[in-house]
CSV table of C-alpha atoms in Angstrom, one decimal:
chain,number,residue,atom,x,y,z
A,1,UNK,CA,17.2,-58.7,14.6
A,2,UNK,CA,15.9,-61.7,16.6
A,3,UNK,CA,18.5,-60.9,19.3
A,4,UNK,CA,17.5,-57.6,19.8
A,5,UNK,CA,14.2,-58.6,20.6
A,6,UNK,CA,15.3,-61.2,23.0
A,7,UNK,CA,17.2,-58.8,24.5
A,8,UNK,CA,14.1,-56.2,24.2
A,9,UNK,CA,12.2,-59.0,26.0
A,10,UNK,CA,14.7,-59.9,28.7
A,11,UNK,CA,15.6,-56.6,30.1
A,12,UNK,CA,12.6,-54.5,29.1
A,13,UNK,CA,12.2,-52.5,32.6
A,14,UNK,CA,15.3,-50.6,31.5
A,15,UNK,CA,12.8,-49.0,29.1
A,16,UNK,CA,11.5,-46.8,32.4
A,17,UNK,CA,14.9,-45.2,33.2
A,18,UNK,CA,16.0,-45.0,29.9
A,19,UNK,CA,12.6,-43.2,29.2
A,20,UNK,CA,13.5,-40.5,31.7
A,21,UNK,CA,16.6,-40.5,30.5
A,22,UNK,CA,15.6,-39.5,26.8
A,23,UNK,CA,13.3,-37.1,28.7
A,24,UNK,CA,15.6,-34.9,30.8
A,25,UNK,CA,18.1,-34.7,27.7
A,26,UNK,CA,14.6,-33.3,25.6
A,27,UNK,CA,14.1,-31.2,28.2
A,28,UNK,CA,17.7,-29.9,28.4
A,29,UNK,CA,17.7,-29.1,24.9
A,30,UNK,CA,14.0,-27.2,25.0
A,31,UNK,CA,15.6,-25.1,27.5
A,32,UNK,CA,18.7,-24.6,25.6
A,33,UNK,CA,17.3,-23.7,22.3
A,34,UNK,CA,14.6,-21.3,24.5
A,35,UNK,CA,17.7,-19.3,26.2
A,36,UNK,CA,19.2,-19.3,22.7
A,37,UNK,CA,16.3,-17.4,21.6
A,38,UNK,CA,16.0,-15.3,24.5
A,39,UNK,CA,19.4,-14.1,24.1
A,40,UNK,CA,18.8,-13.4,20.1
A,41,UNK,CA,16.1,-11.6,21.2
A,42,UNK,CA,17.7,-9.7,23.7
A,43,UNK,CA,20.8,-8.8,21.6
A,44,UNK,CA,18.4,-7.6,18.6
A,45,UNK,CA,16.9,-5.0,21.4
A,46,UNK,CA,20.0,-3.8,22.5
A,47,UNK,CA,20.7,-3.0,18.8
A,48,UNK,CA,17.8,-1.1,18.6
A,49,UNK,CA,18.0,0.7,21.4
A,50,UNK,CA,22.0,1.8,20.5
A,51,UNK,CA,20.6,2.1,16.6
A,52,UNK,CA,18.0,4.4,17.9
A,53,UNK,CA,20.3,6.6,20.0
A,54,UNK,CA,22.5,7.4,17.4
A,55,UNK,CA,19.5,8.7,15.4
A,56,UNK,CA,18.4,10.6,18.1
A,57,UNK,CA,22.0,11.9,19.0
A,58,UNK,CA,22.4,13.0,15.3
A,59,UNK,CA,18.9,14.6,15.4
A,60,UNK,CA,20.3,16.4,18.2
A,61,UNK,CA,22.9,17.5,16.7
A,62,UNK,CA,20.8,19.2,13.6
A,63,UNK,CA,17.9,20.0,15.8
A,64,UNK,CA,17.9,23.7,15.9
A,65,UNK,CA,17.8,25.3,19.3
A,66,UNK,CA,14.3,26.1,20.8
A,67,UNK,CA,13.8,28.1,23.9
A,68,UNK,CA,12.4,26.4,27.2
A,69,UNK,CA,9.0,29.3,27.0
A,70,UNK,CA,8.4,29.8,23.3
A,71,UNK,CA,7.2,33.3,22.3
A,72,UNK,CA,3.5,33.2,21.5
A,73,UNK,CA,2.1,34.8,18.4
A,74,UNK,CA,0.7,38.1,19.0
A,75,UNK,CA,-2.9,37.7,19.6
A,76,UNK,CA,-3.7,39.8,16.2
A,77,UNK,CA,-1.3,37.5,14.0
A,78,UNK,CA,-3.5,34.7,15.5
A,79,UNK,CA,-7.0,35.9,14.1
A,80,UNK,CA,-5.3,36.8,10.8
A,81,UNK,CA,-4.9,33.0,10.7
A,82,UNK,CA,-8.0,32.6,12.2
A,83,UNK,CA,-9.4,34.1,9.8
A,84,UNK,CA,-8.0,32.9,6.8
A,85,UNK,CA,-8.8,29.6,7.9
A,86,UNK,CA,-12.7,30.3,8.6
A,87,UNK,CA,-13.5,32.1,5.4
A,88,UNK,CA,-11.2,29.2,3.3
A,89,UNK,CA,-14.2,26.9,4.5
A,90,UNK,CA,-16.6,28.9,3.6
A,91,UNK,CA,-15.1,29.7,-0.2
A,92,UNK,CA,-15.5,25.8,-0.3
A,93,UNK,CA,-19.1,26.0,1.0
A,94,UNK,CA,-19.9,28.5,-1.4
A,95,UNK,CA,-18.8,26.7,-4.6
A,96,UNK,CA,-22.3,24.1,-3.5
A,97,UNK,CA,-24.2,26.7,-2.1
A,98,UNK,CA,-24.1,28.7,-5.5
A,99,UNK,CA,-23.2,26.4,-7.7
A,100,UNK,CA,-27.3,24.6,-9.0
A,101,UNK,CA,-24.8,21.9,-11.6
A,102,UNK,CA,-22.7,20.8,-8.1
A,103,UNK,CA,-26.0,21.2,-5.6
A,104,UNK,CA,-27.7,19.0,-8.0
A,105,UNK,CA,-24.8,16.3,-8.1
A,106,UNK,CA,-24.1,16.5,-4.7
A,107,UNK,CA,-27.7,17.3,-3.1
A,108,UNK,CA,-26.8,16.3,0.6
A,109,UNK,CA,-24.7,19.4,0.9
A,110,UNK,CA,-27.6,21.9,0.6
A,111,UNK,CA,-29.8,19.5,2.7
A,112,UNK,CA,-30.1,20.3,6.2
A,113,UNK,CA,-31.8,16.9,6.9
A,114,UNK,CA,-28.5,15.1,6.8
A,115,UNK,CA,-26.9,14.8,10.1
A,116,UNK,CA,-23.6,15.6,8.9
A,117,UNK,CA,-24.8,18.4,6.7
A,118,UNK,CA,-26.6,19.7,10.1
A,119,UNK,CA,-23.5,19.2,11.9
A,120,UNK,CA,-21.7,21.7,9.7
A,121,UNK,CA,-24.4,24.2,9.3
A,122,UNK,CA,-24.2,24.5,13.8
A,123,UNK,CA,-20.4,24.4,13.6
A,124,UNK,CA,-20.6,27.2,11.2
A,125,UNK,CA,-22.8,29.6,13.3
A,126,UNK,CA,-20.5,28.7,16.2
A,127,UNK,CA,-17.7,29.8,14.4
A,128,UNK,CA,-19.6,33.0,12.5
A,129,UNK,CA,-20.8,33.8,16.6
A,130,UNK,CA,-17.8,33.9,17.9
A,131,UNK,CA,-15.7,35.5,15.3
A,132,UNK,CA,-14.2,38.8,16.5
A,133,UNK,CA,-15.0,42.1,14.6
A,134,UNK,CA,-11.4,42.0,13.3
A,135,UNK,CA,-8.2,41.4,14.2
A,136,UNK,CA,-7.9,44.7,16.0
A,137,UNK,CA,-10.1,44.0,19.0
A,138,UNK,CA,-8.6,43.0,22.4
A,139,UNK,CA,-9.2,39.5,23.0
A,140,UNK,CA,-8.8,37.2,25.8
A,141,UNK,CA,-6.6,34.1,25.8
A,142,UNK,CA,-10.0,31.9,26.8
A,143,UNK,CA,-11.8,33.6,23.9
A,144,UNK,CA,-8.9,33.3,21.5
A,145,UNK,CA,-9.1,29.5,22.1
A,146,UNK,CA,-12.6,29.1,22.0
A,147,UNK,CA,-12.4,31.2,19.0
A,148,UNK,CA,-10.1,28.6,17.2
A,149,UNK,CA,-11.5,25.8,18.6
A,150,UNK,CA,-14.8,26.5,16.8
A,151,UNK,CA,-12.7,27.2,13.4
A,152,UNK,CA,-11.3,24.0,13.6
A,153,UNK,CA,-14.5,22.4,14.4
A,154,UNK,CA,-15.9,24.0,11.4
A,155,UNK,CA,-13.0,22.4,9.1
A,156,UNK,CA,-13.5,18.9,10.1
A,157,UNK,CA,-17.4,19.4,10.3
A,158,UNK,CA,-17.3,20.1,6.4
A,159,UNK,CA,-14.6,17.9,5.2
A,160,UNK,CA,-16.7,15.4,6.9
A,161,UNK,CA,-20.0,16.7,5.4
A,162,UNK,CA,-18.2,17.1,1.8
A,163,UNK,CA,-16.9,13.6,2.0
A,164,UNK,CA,-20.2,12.3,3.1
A,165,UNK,CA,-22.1,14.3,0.1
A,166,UNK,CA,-20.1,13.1,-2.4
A,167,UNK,CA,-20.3,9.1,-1.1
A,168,UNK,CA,-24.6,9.9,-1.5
A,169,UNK,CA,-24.5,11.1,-4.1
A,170,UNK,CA,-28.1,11.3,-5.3
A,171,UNK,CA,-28.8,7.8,-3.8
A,172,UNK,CA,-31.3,8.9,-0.9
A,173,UNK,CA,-33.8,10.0,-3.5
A,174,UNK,CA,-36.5,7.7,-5.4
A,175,UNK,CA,-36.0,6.9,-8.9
A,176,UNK,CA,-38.5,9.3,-9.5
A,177,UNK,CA,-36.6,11.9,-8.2
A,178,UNK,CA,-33.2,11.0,-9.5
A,179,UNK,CA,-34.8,11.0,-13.0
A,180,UNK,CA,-35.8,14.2,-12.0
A,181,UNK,CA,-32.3,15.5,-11.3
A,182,UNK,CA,-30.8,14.3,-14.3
A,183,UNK,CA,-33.6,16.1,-16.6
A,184,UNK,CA,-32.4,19.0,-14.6
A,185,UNK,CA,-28.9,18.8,-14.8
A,186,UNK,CA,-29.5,18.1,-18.9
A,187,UNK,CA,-31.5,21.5,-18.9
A,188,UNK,CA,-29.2,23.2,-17.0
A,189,UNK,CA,-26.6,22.6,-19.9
A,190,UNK,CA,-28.5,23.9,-22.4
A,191,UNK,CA,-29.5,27.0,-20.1
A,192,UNK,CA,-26.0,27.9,-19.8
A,193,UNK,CA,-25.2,27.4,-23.8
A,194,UNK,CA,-24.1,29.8,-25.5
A,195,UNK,CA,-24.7,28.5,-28.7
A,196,UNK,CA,-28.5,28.5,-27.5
A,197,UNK,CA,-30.7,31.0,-28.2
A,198,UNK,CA,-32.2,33.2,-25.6
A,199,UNK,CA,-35.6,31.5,-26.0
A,200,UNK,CA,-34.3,28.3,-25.5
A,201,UNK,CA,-32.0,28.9,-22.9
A,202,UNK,CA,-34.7,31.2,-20.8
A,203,UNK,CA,-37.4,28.0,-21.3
A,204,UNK,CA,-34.7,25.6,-20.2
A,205,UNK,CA,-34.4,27.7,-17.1
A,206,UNK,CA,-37.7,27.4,-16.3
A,207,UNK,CA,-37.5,23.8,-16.6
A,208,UNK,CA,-35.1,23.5,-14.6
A,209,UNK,CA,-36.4,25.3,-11.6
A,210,UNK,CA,-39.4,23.5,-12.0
A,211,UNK,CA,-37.6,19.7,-12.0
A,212,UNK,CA,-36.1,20.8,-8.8
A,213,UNK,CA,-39.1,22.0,-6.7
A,214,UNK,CA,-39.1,20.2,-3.8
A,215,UNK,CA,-35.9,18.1,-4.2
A,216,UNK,CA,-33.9,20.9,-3.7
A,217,UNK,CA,-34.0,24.5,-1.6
A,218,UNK,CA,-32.0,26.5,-4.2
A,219,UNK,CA,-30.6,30.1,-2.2
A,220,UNK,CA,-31.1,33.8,-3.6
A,221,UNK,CA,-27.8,33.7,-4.2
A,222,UNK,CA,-27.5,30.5,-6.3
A,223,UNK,CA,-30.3,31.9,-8.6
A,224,UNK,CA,-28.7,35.0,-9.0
A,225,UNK,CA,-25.2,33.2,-10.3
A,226,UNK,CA,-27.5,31.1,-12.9
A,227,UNK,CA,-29.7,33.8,-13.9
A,228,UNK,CA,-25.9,35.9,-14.6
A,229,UNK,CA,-24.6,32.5,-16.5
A,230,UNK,CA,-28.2,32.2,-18.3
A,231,UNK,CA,-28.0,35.9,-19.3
A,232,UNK,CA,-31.7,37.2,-19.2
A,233,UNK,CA,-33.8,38.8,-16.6
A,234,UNK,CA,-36.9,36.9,-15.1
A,235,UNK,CA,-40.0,38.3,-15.8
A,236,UNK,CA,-41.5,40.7,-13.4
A,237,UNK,CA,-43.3,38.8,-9.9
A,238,UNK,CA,-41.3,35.5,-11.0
A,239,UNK,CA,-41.4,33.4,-7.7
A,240,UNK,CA,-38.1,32.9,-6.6
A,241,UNK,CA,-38.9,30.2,-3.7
């Protein structure tokens, strides 16, 4: 060991050369391994490229044949859809707008306050404006598309609008209020019993339209479906507002 020090000592400016020596061959091999990855890399995306021709040559294969102009849907066939479509939204509307147990549990959807509730409530005039009369009717191509861009519109305005209601829940009220709400929705359940009788279901009626003025803005036609599932006829000059 002591001679390799004496040697170390004698002869150490070979260290420099050797040095670069160690250096290039470091270097050489960085440059090595990096073109060995390179080409891995480059192999693997020529695989993928031939992998994904065959897939699409096969899909080609299967693909059914498809004219260069496809033949548009006659313009009548098109508001059928149409029309489907709109009033499919509004069937789902309806079952909050005359439904008091879901208007109660999901309040935002009769409230025109919230932006999203707004939101639907323009998108469905837009699309109630610019239905056509029927299907019958001669109709533009421009007022076709406007036509079914409004539709569309008013699909993705309410799912939006439903999915917001539901997140809210009753949570923009006071805990007043929410107290409120659930004394209504436990009246409303005995309203609707059958197993009540018709004085108790008539005074839990009254109850409950009383808990919910001013928290909610119940429609003619939602008081009409209760006072069918309640069974009894209101009083002559009962205020329905």
């Amino acid at each position: 060991m002591q001679e390799f020090w004496q040697f170390a000592g004698d002869y150490w400016w070979l260290i420099f050369p050797l040095m670069g020596v160690f250096g290039g061959a470091g270097k050489a091999w960085q440059r090595n391994a990096r073109d060995r990855h390179q080409r891995r890399l480059e192999v693997l995306r020529a695989k993928a490229e031939i992998a994904s021709a065959h897939a699409e040559a096969r899909a080609a294969r299967h693909r059914p044949f498809v004219s260069a102009a496809p033949v548009e849907r006659p313009a009548a066939e098109q508001l059928h859809a149409l029309f489907d479509a709109q009033d499919a939204v509004t069937a789902r509307w309806l079952e909050y707008e005359l439904d008091v147990a879901k208007l109660i549990a999901f309040p935002a959807m009769s409230d025109g306050r919230q932006p999203l509730t707004a939101a639907f409530l323009r998108a469905k005039k837009v699309a109630d404006r610019l239905r056509p009369a029927s299907a019958k009717v001669r109709i533009g191509r421009e007022q076709l598309d406007e036509y079914r861009n409004a539709v569309t519109d008013y699909e993705v305005a309410f799912d939006v609008a439903e999915r917001d209601a539901r997140r809210l829940k009753d949570s923009t009220f006071t805990q007043a209020e929410r107290k409120r709400l659930d004394t209504a929705k436990q009246l409303l359940t005995v309203a609707v019993d059958e197993a009540a009788t018709p004085a108790e279901r008539q005074l839990a009626y009254k109850r409950v339209r009383e808990e919910l003025d001013g928290l909610l803005s119940l429609s003619d036609g939602a008081i009409e479906v209760l006072e069918q599932k309640v069974a009894l006829e209101l009083p002559a000059g009962d205020d329905r507002g």
